[in-house]
Amino acid sequence: MKVLVVGGGGREHALVWKISQSPLVEKIYAAPGNGGISGMAECVEIGDTDVFGLADFAQQKGIDLTVVGPEAPLVAGIADEFNKRGLKVFGPGGRAAMLEGSKVFAKSFMKKHNIPTGDFRVFEDFEDALENIGIFGFPVVIKADGLAAGKGVIIAKDRDEAEQGLREIMVERRFGSAGDKVLIEEFLEGTEMTMLCFVDGQTIVPMESARDYKRIFDDDKGPNTGGMGTFSPNDIYTPEIDREFREQIMALVLDAMRKEGIDYRGVLYFGLMATGDGIKVLEFNCRFGDPETQVILPRLKNDLVEVMNAVTERTLKDIEIEWASRASVCVVMASAGYPSDYKKGEIIQGLEGPQEEDVYVFHAGTKQDSGIFYTNGGRVLGVTAMGDSKQQAREKAYGAVERIQFKGAQYRKDIAG
Ligand code: AMP
Ligand code: GLY
């Protein structure tokens, strides 16, 4: 098979790495890929939201399966275009991807179908939102409706911060039209969990649990990012929580999608909060998590391409998905300044040399030129390790982080701690 992976971050590097292990695969292309991916796949310079360019490329090259990593092309309808042209694609269509593309759509869907989530109100007018900013007390959560690369969520501890956040989204338009509508949301206290699920429209199968660290600084301080580290399994995900998730969330979501005529085929990401009042859904994403994928895929025993084929062919119920019982930990190394402005083009040192067993350095924002790797994004590397315990995986991951250097590198010291 020829496989095209769309995207160029750490998640896509992990996808390419896992796909390259499939005996079914003879050639992998990545669009646009990155420095690390270029060692495993042929990178082509097509932007990940150039839906028509990507479909043309898939036709010209006779691609057998296209795997879409990021949300933007999915929300832009890449799967619909590929399906229209008879090209096999892993990822939901544009309407289904609205579960991530519009937080207002997602929250309304949850409310309508009694899927547990925090209370919320939707506002289109700044003055109106300002007037109601205290309806759930403080702290409060303010969210831009549309896509904002994981940064459109503001947790405001008091009225001043809330007003400032609202102004950034609705007046200063920090996220452009993504801020046409805002959600004011009840602040939920608890511990976060990520559950990724394979969905083929009829069957939904959860992967292993993970924990993502969204804030930039240790002890969950500072602004939200795309994710600064992860580990799997998530130790707070007990068998009781698993039962609750399957029965009171996952099954309801599948049923609700059927009722709404949403034919979801791909990965559905559940961002969850375990609260004193049960598990609640914080968000849906319409794709693999980044950096959750970096810790989940090393634990998957199956051939990922076989699983993806089953998703596209709606035969997920016929396969058994198996996981290694080992733990994995991923520490993200980011550029100085991220998640705000940051510089690119710093030389990365310490990547060469023999790969240590059970350590995987997934590249997120890197570029390779004449054998030298340069930083090329906010999140630069996802340094991942597996171990017999979380502690062992953590030590290996941090050991590898310490051997890698680039100017201004920042990373959290408390991942999986
Ligand atoms: P989202 O993109 O909606 O998942 O929000 C990003 C992050 O903001 C989540 O992973 C949580 O850490 C935090 N968050 C979102 N909504 C809430 C909420 N209602 N209460 C507390 N934290 C939240
Ligand atoms: N790690 C968060 C996300 O993928 O959205």
CSV table of N, CA and C in Angstrom, one decimal, residues 225-371:
chain,number,residue,atom,x,y,z
A,225,THR,N,-1.5,25.5,26.3
A,225,THR,CA,-0.7,25.2,25.1
A,225,THR,C,-1.4,24.1,24.3
A,226,GLY,N,-0.8,23.6,23.3
A,226,GLY,CA,-1.3,22.4,22.6
A,226,GLY,C,-1.1,21.2,23.4
A,227,GLY,N,-0.3,21.2,24.4
A,227,GLY,CA,0.0,20.0,25.2
A,227,GLY,C,1.5,19.9,25.4
A,228,MET,N,2.0,19.9,26.7
A,228,MET,CA,3.4,19.9,27.0
A,228,MET,C,4.0,18.6,27.4
A,229,GLY,N,3.1,17.6,27.5
A,229,GLY,CA,3.6,16.3,27.9
A,229,GLY,C,2.4,15.4,28.1
A,230,THR,N,2.7,14.1,28.1
A,230,THR,CA,1.6,13.1,28.3
A,230,THR,C,2.2,11.8,29.0
A,231,PHE,N,1.3,11.0,29.6
A,231,PHE,CA,1.7,9.7,29.9
A,231,PHE,C,0.5,8.8,29.7
A,232,SER,N,0.8,7.5,29.6
A,232,SER,CA,-0.3,6.5,29.4
A,232,SER,C,0.3,5.2,30.0
A,233,PRO,N,-0.6,4.4,30.8
A,233,PRO,CA,-2.0,4.7,31.1
A,233,PRO,C,-2.0,5.8,32.2
A,234,ASN,N,-3.2,6.4,32.2
A,234,ASN,CA,-3.5,7.4,33.2
A,234,ASN,C,-3.9,6.7,34.5
A,235,ASP,N,-3.1,6.9,35.6
A,235,ASP,CA,-3.4,6.1,36.8
A,235,ASP,C,-4.7,6.4,37.5
A,236,ILE,N,-5.3,7.6,37.2
A,236,ILE,CA,-6.6,7.8,37.8
A,236,ILE,C,-7.8,7.1,37.0
A,237,TYR,N,-7.4,6.6,35.9
A,237,TYR,CA,-8.5,5.9,35.1
A,237,TYR,C,-8.7,4.5,35.6
A,238,THR,N,-9.5,4.4,36.6
A,238,THR,CA,-9.7,3.1,37.3
A,238,THR,C,-10.8,2.3,36.5
A,239,PRO,N,-10.9,1.0,36.8
A,239,PRO,CA,-12.0,0.2,36.2
A,239,PRO,C,-13.4,0.8,36.4
A,240,GLU,N,-13.6,1.4,37.5
A,240,GLU,CA,-14.9,2.0,37.8
A,240,GLU,C,-15.1,3.2,36.8
A,241,ILE,N,-14.1,4.0,36.7
A,241,ILE,CA,-14.2,5.1,35.7
A,241,ILE,C,-14.3,4.6,34.3
A,242,ASP,N,-13.6,3.5,34.0
A,242,ASP,CA,-13.8,3.0,32.7
A,242,ASP,C,-15.2,2.6,32.4
A,243,ARG,N,-15.9,1.9,33.4
A,243,ARG,CA,-17.3,1.5,33.2
A,243,ARG,C,-18.1,2.8,33.0
A,244,GLU,N,-17.9,3.8,33.8
A,244,GLU,CA,-18.7,5.0,33.7
A,244,GLU,C,-18.5,5.7,32.3
A,245,PHE,N,-17.3,5.7,31.9
A,245,PHE,CA,-17.0,6.3,30.6
A,245,PHE,C,-17.7,5.5,29.5
A,246,ARG,N,-17.6,4.2,29.5
A,246,ARG,CA,-18.2,3.4,28.4
A,246,ARG,C,-19.7,3.5,28.4
A,247,GLU,N,-20.3,3.5,29.6
A,247,GLU,CA,-21.8,3.4,29.7
A,247,GLU,C,-22.4,4.7,29.6
A,248,GLN,N,-21.8,5.7,30.3
A,248,GLN,CA,-22.5,7.0,30.4
A,248,GLN,C,-22.0,8.1,29.5
A,249,ILE,N,-20.9,7.8,28.8
A,249,ILE,CA,-20.5,8.8,27.8
A,249,ILE,C,-20.3,8.2,26.4
A,250,MET,N,-19.4,7.2,26.3
A,250,MET,CA,-19.1,6.7,25.0
A,250,MET,C,-20.4,6.2,24.3
A,251,ALA,N,-21.2,5.4,25.0
A,251,ALA,CA,-22.4,4.8,24.3
A,251,ALA,C,-23.4,5.8,24.0
A,252,LEU,N,-23.5,6.9,24.8
A,252,LEU,CA,-24.4,7.9,24.5
A,252,LEU,C,-24.0,8.8,23.3
A,253,VAL,N,-22.7,9.0,23.2
A,253,VAL,CA,-22.2,9.8,22.1
A,253,VAL,C,-22.4,9.0,20.8
A,254,LEU,N,-22.2,7.7,20.8
A,254,LEU,CA,-22.4,6.9,19.6
A,254,LEU,C,-23.9,7.0,19.1
A,255,ASP,N,-24.7,6.8,20.1
A,255,ASP,CA,-26.1,6.8,19.9
A,255,ASP,C,-26.6,8.2,19.4
A,256,ALA,N,-26.0,9.3,20.0
A,256,ALA,CA,-26.4,10.6,19.6
A,256,ALA,C,-25.9,10.9,18.2
A,257,MET,N,-24.8,10.4,17.9
A,257,MET,CA,-24.3,10.7,16.5
A,257,MET,C,-25.2,10.0,15.5
A,258,ARG,N,-25.6,8.8,15.8
A,258,ARG,CA,-26.6,8.1,14.9
A,258,ARG,C,-27.9,8.8,14.7
A,259,LYS,N,-28.4,9.3,15.9
A,259,LYS,CA,-29.7,10.1,15.8
A,259,LYS,C,-29.5,11.4,15.0
A,260,GLU,N,-28.3,12.0,15.1
A,260,GLU,CA,-28.1,13.2,14.3
A,260,GLU,C,-27.6,13.0,12.9
A,261,GLY,N,-27.5,11.7,12.5
A,261,GLY,CA,-27.1,11.4,11.2
A,261,GLY,C,-25.6,11.7,10.9
A,262,ILE,N,-24.8,11.7,12.0
A,262,ILE,CA,-23.4,12.0,11.9
A,262,ILE,C,-22.6,10.7,11.7
A,263,ASP,N,-22.1,10.5,10.4
A,263,ASP,CA,-21.4,9.2,10.1
A,263,ASP,C,-19.9,9.5,10.4
A,264,TYR,N,-19.6,9.1,11.7
A,264,TYR,CA,-18.2,9.4,12.1
A,264,TYR,C,-17.3,8.3,11.9
A,265,ARG,N,-16.3,8.5,11.1
A,265,ARG,CA,-15.3,7.4,10.9
A,265,ARG,C,-13.9,8.0,11.1
A,266,GLY,N,-13.2,7.5,12.1
A,266,GLY,CA,-11.8,8.1,12.4
A,266,GLY,C,-11.6,7.9,13.9
A,267,VAL,N,-10.9,8.9,14.5
A,267,VAL,CA,-10.6,8.9,15.9
A,267,VAL,C,-11.4,10.0,16.5
A,268,LEU,N,-12.2,9.7,17.6
A,268,LEU,CA,-12.8,10.7,18.4
A,268,LEU,C,-12.1,10.8,19.7
A,269,TYR,N,-11.7,12.0,20.0
A,269,TYR,CA,-11.0,12.4,21.2
A,269,TYR,C,-11.9,12.9,22.3
A,270,PHE,N,-11.9,12.3,23.4
A,270,PHE,CA,-12.7,12.8,24.5
A,270,PHE,C,-11.8,13.4,25.6
A,271,GLY,N,-11.9,14.7,25.8
A,271,GLY,CA,-11.2,15.4,26.9
A,271,GLY,C,-12.1,15.4,28.1
A,272,LEU,N,-11.7,14.7,29.1
A,272,LEU,CA,-12.6,14.4,30.3
A,272,LEU,C,-12.1,15.0,31.5
A,273,MET,N,-13.0,15.3,32.4
A,273,MET,CA,-12.6,15.8,33.8
A,273,MET,C,-13.3,14.8,34.8
A,274,ALA,N,-12.5,14.2,35.6
A,274,ALA,CA,-13.1,13.4,36.7
A,274,ALA,C,-13.4,14.4,37.9
A,275,THR,N,-14.7,14.6,38.1
A,275,THR,CA,-15.1,15.6,39.1
A,275,THR,C,-15.7,14.8,40.3
A,276,GLY,N,-16.0,15.5,41.4
A,276,GLY,CA,-16.7,14.9,42.5
A,276,GLY,C,-18.1,14.5,42.1
A,277,ASP,N,-18.5,15.0,41.0
A,277,ASP,CA,-19.9,14.7,40.5
A,277,ASP,C,-19.9,13.8,39.3
A,278,GLY,N,-18.8,12.9,39.2
A,278,GLY,CA,-18.8,12.0,38.0
A,278,GLY,C,-17.9,12.6,36.9
A,279,ILE,N,-17.8,11.8,35.8
A,279,ILE,CA,-16.9,12.3,34.7
A,279,ILE,C,-17.7,13.2,33.8
A,280,LYS,N,-17.1,14.3,33.4
A,280,LYS,CA,-17.7,15.2,32.5
A,280,LYS,C,-16.8,15.4,31.3
A,281,VAL,N,-17.5,15.7,30.1
A,281,VAL,CA,-16.7,15.9,28.9
A,281,VAL,C,-16.3,17.4,28.8
A,282,LEU,N,-15.0,17.7,28.7
A,282,LEU,CA,-14.6,19.0,28.5
A,282,LEU,C,-14.7,19.4,27.0
A,283,GLU,N,-14.2,18.5,26.2
A,283,GLU,CA,-14.2,18.8,24.8
A,283,GLU,C,-14.1,17.5,23.9
A,284,PHE,N,-14.5,17.6,22.7
A,284,PHE,CA,-14.2,16.6,21.7
A,284,PHE,C,-13.2,17.1,20.7
A,285,ASN,N,-12.3,16.2,20.3
A,285,ASN,CA,-11.5,16.5,19.1
A,285,ASN,C,-11.8,15.5,18.1
A,286,CYS,N,-11.6,15.8,16.8
A,286,CYS,CA,-12.0,14.9,15.7
A,286,CYS,C,-10.8,14.1,15.2
A,287,ARG,N,-9.8,13.9,16.0
A,287,ARG,CA,-8.6,13.3,15.5
A,287,ARG,C,-7.8,12.8,16.7
A,288,PHE,N,-6.6,12.2,16.4
A,288,PHE,CA,-5.7,11.7,17.4
A,288,PHE,C,-5.2,12.9,18.2
A,289,GLY,N,-4.9,12.8,19.5
A,289,GLY,CA,-4.4,13.9,20.3
A,289,GLY,C,-2.9,14.1,20.0
A,290,ASP,N,-2.5,15.3,20.3
A,290,ASP,CA,-1.1,15.6,20.2
A,290,ASP,C,-0.7,16.3,21.4
A,291,PRO,N,0.0,15.8,22.4
A,291,PRO,CA,1.0,14.6,22.2
A,291,PRO,C,0.4,13.3,22.8
A,292,GLU,N,-0.9,13.1,22.9
A,292,GLU,CA,-1.3,11.8,23.4
A,292,GLU,C,-0.9,10.6,22.5
A,293,THR,N,-0.9,10.9,21.2
A,293,THR,CA,-0.6,9.8,20.2
A,293,THR,C,0.8,9.3,20.4
A,294,GLN,N,1.7,10.2,20.8
A,294,GLN,CA,3.1,9.8,21.1
A,294,GLN,C,3.3,8.8,22.2
A,295,VAL,N,2.3,8.8,23.1
A,295,VAL,CA,2.4,7.7,24.2
A,295,VAL,C,1.5,6.5,24.0
A,296,ILE,N,0.4,6.7,23.2
A,296,ILE,CA,-0.5,5.7,22.9
A,296,ILE,C,0.0,4.7,21.9
A,297,LEU,N,0.5,5.2,20.8
A,297,LEU,CA,0.9,4.3,19.7
A,297,LEU,C,2.0,3.3,20.0
A,298,PRO,N,3.0,3.7,20.8
A,298,PRO,CA,4.0,2.7,21.2
A,298,PRO,C,3.4,1.6,22.0
A,299,ARG,N,2.2,1.8,22.6
A,299,ARG,CA,1.6,0.7,23.4
A,299,ARG,C,0.7,-0.2,22.5
A,300,LEU,N,0.4,0.2,21.3
A,300,LEU,CA,-0.5,-0.5,20.4
A,300,LEU,C,0.2,-1.7,19.8
A,301,LYS,N,-0.4,-2.9,20.1
A,301,LYS,CA,0.2,-4.1,19.5
A,301,LYS,C,-0.2,-4.4,18.1
A,302,ASN,N,-1.4,-4.0,17.7
A,302,ASN,CA,-1.9,-4.3,16.4
A,302,ASN,C,-1.1,-3.5,15.3
A,303,ASP,N,-1.3,-3.9,14.1
A,303,ASP,CA,-0.9,-3.2,12.9
A,303,ASP,C,-1.9,-2.0,12.7
A,304,LEU,N,-1.4,-0.8,12.9
A,304,LEU,CA,-2.3,0.4,12.9
A,304,LEU,C,-3.0,0.5,11.5
A,305,VAL,N,-2.3,0.1,10.5
A,305,VAL,CA,-2.9,0.2,9.1
A,305,VAL,C,-4.1,-0.8,9.0
A,306,GLU,N,-4.0,-1.9,9.6
A,306,GLU,CA,-5.2,-2.9,9.6
A,306,GLU,C,-6.4,-2.2,10.4
A,307,VAL,N,-6.0,-1.6,11.5
A,307,VAL,CA,-7.1,-1.0,12.3
A,307,VAL,C,-7.8,0.2,11.5
A,308,MET,N,-6.9,1.0,10.8
A,308,MET,CA,-7.4,2.1,10.0
A,308,MET,C,-8.3,1.6,8.9
A,309,ASN,N,-7.8,0.5,8.2
A,309,ASN,CA,-8.6,-0.1,7.2
A,309,ASN,C,-10.0,-0.5,7.7
A,310,ALA,N,-10.0,-1.1,8.9
A,310,ALA,CA,-11.3,-1.6,9.5
A,310,ALA,C,-12.2,-0.4,9.8
A,311,VAL,N,-11.6,0.7,10.2
A,311,VAL,CA,-12.4,1.9,10.4
A,311,VAL,C,-13.1,2.4,9.1
A,312,THR,N,-12.3,2.5,8.1
A,312,THR,CA,-12.8,3.0,6.8
A,312,THR,C,-13.8,2.0,6.2
A,313,GLU,N,-13.6,0.8,6.5
A,313,GLU,CA,-14.5,-0.3,5.9
A,313,GLU,C,-15.7,-0.7,6.8
A,314,ARG,N,-15.7,0.0,8.0
A,314,ARG,CA,-16.8,-0.3,9.0
A,314,ARG,C,-16.7,-1.8,9.5
A,315,THR,N,-15.5,-2.3,9.7
A,315,THR,CA,-15.4,-3.7,10.2
A,315,THR,C,-14.7,-3.7,11.5
A,316,LEU,N,-14.8,-2.6,12.2
A,316,LEU,CA,-14.1,-2.5,13.5
A,316,LEU,C,-14.5,-3.6,14.5
A,317,LYS,N,-15.7,-4.0,14.4
A,317,LYS,CA,-16.2,-5.0,15.4
A,317,LYS,C,-15.6,-6.3,15.2
A,318,ASP,N,-15.0,-6.5,14.1
A,318,ASP,CA,-14.4,-7.8,13.8
A,318,ASP,C,-12.9,-8.0,14.2
A,319,ILE,N,-12.3,-6.9,14.7
A,319,ILE,CA,-10.9,-7.0,15.1
A,319,ILE,C,-10.8,-6.7,16.6
A,320,GLU,N,-9.7,-7.4,17.1
A,320,GLU,CA,-9.5,-7.2,18.5
A,320,GLU,C,-8.2,-6.3,18.7
A,321,ILE,N,-8.4,-5.2,19.5
A,321,ILE,CA,-7.3,-4.3,19.6
A,321,ILE,C,-6.6,-4.6,20.9
A,322,GLU,N,-5.2,-4.8,20.8
A,322,GLU,CA,-4.5,-5.2,22.0
A,322,GLU,C,-3.4,-4.2,22.3
A,323,TRP,N,-3.1,-4.1,23.6
A,323,TRP,CA,-2.2,-3.1,24.1
A,323,TRP,C,-1.1,-3.7,25.0
A,324,ALA,N,0.1,-3.1,24.9
A,324,ALA,CA,1.1,-3.5,25.8
A,324,ALA,C,0.8,-3.0,27.2
A,325,SER,N,1.1,-3.7,28.3
A,325,SER,CA,0.7,-3.3,29.6
A,325,SER,C,1.8,-2.3,30.1
A,326,ARG,N,2.8,-2.0,29.3
A,326,ARG,CA,3.9,-1.1,29.8
A,326,ARG,C,3.4,0.4,29.8
A,327,ALA,N,4.2,1.2,30.5
A,327,ALA,CA,3.8,2.6,30.6
A,327,ALA,C,4.6,3.4,29.6
A,328,SER,N,4.1,4.6,29.1
A,328,SER,CA,4.9,5.5,28.3
A,328,SER,C,4.7,6.9,28.8
A,329,VAL,N,5.8,7.7,28.6
A,329,VAL,CA,5.8,9.1,29.0
A,329,VAL,C,6.4,9.9,27.9
A,330,CYS,N,5.8,11.1,27.6
A,330,CYS,CA,6.3,12.0,26.6
A,330,CYS,C,6.5,13.4,27.2
A,331,VAL,N,7.7,13.9,27.0
A,331,VAL,CA,8.0,15.2,27.5
A,331,VAL,C,8.2,16.1,26.3
A,332,VAL,N,7.4,17.2,26.2
A,332,VAL,CA,7.6,18.1,25.0
A,332,VAL,C,8.6,19.1,25.3
A,333,MET,N,9.6,19.3,24.3
A,333,MET,CA,10.5,20.4,24.4
A,333,MET,C,10.1,21.5,23.5
A,334,ALA,N,9.9,22.7,24.0
A,334,ALA,CA,9.3,23.8,23.2
A,334,ALA,C,10.3,24.9,23.1
A,335,SER,N,10.0,25.8,22.1
A,335,SER,CA,10.8,27.0,21.9
A,335,SER,C,10.6,28.0,22.9
A,336,ALA,N,11.6,28.8,23.2
A,336,ALA,CA,11.4,29.9,24.2
A,336,ALA,C,10.3,30.8,23.7
A,337,GLY,N,9.4,31.2,24.6
A,337,GLY,CA,8.3,32.1,24.3
A,337,GLY,C,7.0,31.4,24.0
A,338,TYR,N,7.1,30.2,23.5
A,338,TYR,CA,5.8,29.4,23.3
A,338,TYR,C,5.0,29.4,24.6
A,339,PRO,N,3.7,29.5,24.6
A,339,PRO,CA,2.8,29.5,23.4
A,339,PRO,C,2.6,30.9,22.8
A,340,SER,N,3.3,31.9,23.2
A,340,SER,CA,3.2,33.2,22.5
A,340,SER,C,4.2,33.2,21.4
A,341,ASP,N,4.8,34.3,21.0
A,341,ASP,CA,5.7,34.4,19.9
A,341,ASP,C,7.0,33.7,20.2
A,342,TYR,N,7.6,33.0,19.3
A,342,TYR,CA,8.9,32.3,19.5
A,342,TYR,C,9.7,32.4,18.2
A,343,LYS,N,11.0,32.1,18.4
A,343,LYS,CA,11.9,32.2,17.2
A,343,LYS,C,12.0,30.8,16.6
A,344,LYS,N,12.3,30.7,15.3
A,344,LYS,CA,12.6,29.4,14.7
A,344,LYS,C,14.1,29.4,14.3
A,345,GLY,N,14.5,28.3,13.8
A,345,GLY,CA,15.9,28.2,13.2
A,345,GLY,C,17.0,28.0,14.1
A,346,GLU,N,16.7,27.6,15.4
A,346,GLU,CA,17.9,27.3,16.3
A,346,GLU,C,18.3,25.8,16.0
A,347,ILE,N,19.7,25.7,16.1
A,347,ILE,CA,20.2,24.3,15.8
A,347,ILE,C,19.9,23.4,17.0
A,348,ILE,N,19.5,22.2,16.7
A,348,ILE,CA,19.2,21.2,17.7
A,348,ILE,C,20.4,20.2,17.8
A,349,GLN,N,20.9,20.1,19.0
A,349,GLN,CA,22.0,19.2,19.2
A,349,GLN,C,21.6,18.0,20.1
A,350,GLY,N,22.3,16.9,19.8
A,350,GLY,CA,22.1,15.8,20.7
A,350,GLY,C,21.1,14.7,20.1
A,351,LEU,N,20.7,15.0,18.9
A,351,LEU,CA,19.8,14.0,18.3
A,351,LEU,C,20.5,12.8,17.6
A,352,GLU,N,21.8,13.1,17.3
A,352,GLU,CA,22.5,12.0,16.6
A,352,GLU,C,22.9,10.9,17.6
A,353,GLY,N,23.6,9.9,17.2
A,353,GLY,CA,24.0,8.9,18.1
A,353,GLY,C,23.0,7.7,18.1
A,354,PRO,N,23.4,6.6,18.7
A,354,PRO,CA,22.5,5.4,18.6
A,354,PRO,C,21.2,5.7,19.4
A,355,GLN,N,20.1,5.2,18.9
A,355,GLN,CA,18.9,5.3,19.6
A,355,GLN,C,18.8,4.4,20.7
A,356,GLU,N,18.5,4.9,21.9
A,356,GLU,CA,18.4,4.1,23.1
A,356,GLU,C,17.1,3.2,23.0
A,357,GLU,N,17.2,2.0,23.5
A,357,GLU,CA,16.0,1.2,23.4
A,357,GLU,C,14.8,1.8,24.2
A,358,ASP,N,13.7,1.7,23.6
A,358,ASP,CA,12.4,2.2,24.2
A,358,ASP,C,12.4,3.7,24.3
A,359,VAL,N,13.3,4.4,23.6
A,359,VAL,CA,13.2,5.9,23.6
A,359,VAL,C,12.9,6.3,22.2
A,360,TYR,N,11.9,7.2,22.0
A,360,TYR,CA,11.5,7.6,20.7
A,360,TYR,C,11.4,9.1,20.7
A,361,VAL,N,12.3,9.8,19.9
A,361,VAL,CA,12.2,11.2,19.8
A,361,VAL,C,11.4,11.6,18.6
A,362,PHE,N,10.1,12.0,18.9
A,362,PHE,CA,9.2,12.4,17.8
A,362,PHE,C,9.4,13.9,17.6
A,363,HIS,N,9.6,14.2,16.3
A,363,HIS,CA,9.8,15.6,16.0
A,363,HIS,C,8.4,16.3,15.8
A,364,ALA,N,8.3,17.5,16.4
A,364,ALA,CA,7.0,18.2,16.2
A,364,ALA,C,7.3,19.4,15.2
A,365,GLY,N,8.1,20.4,15.7
A,365,GLY,CA,8.4,21.5,14.8
A,365,GLY,C,9.9,21.5,14.5
A,366,THR,N,10.3,20.7,13.5
A,366,THR,CA,11.8,20.7,13.2
A,366,THR,C,11.9,20.7,11.7
A,367,LYS,N,13.1,21.1,11.2
A,367,LYS,CA,13.4,21.1,9.8
A,367,LYS,C,14.8,20.5,9.7
A,368,GLN,N,15.0,19.8,8.6
A,368,GLN,CA,16.3,19.2,8.4
A,368,GLN,C,16.9,19.7,7.2
A,369,ASP,N,18.2,20.1,7.3
A,369,ASP,CA,18.9,20.7,6.1
A,369,ASP,C,20.3,20.2,6.2
A,370,SER,N,20.7,19.4,5.2
A,370,SER,CA,22.1,18.8,5.1
A,370,SER,C,22.4,18.1,6.4
A,371,GLY,N,21.5,17.3,6.9
A,371,GLY,CA,21.8,16.5,8.1
A,371,GLY,C,21.7,17.2,9.4
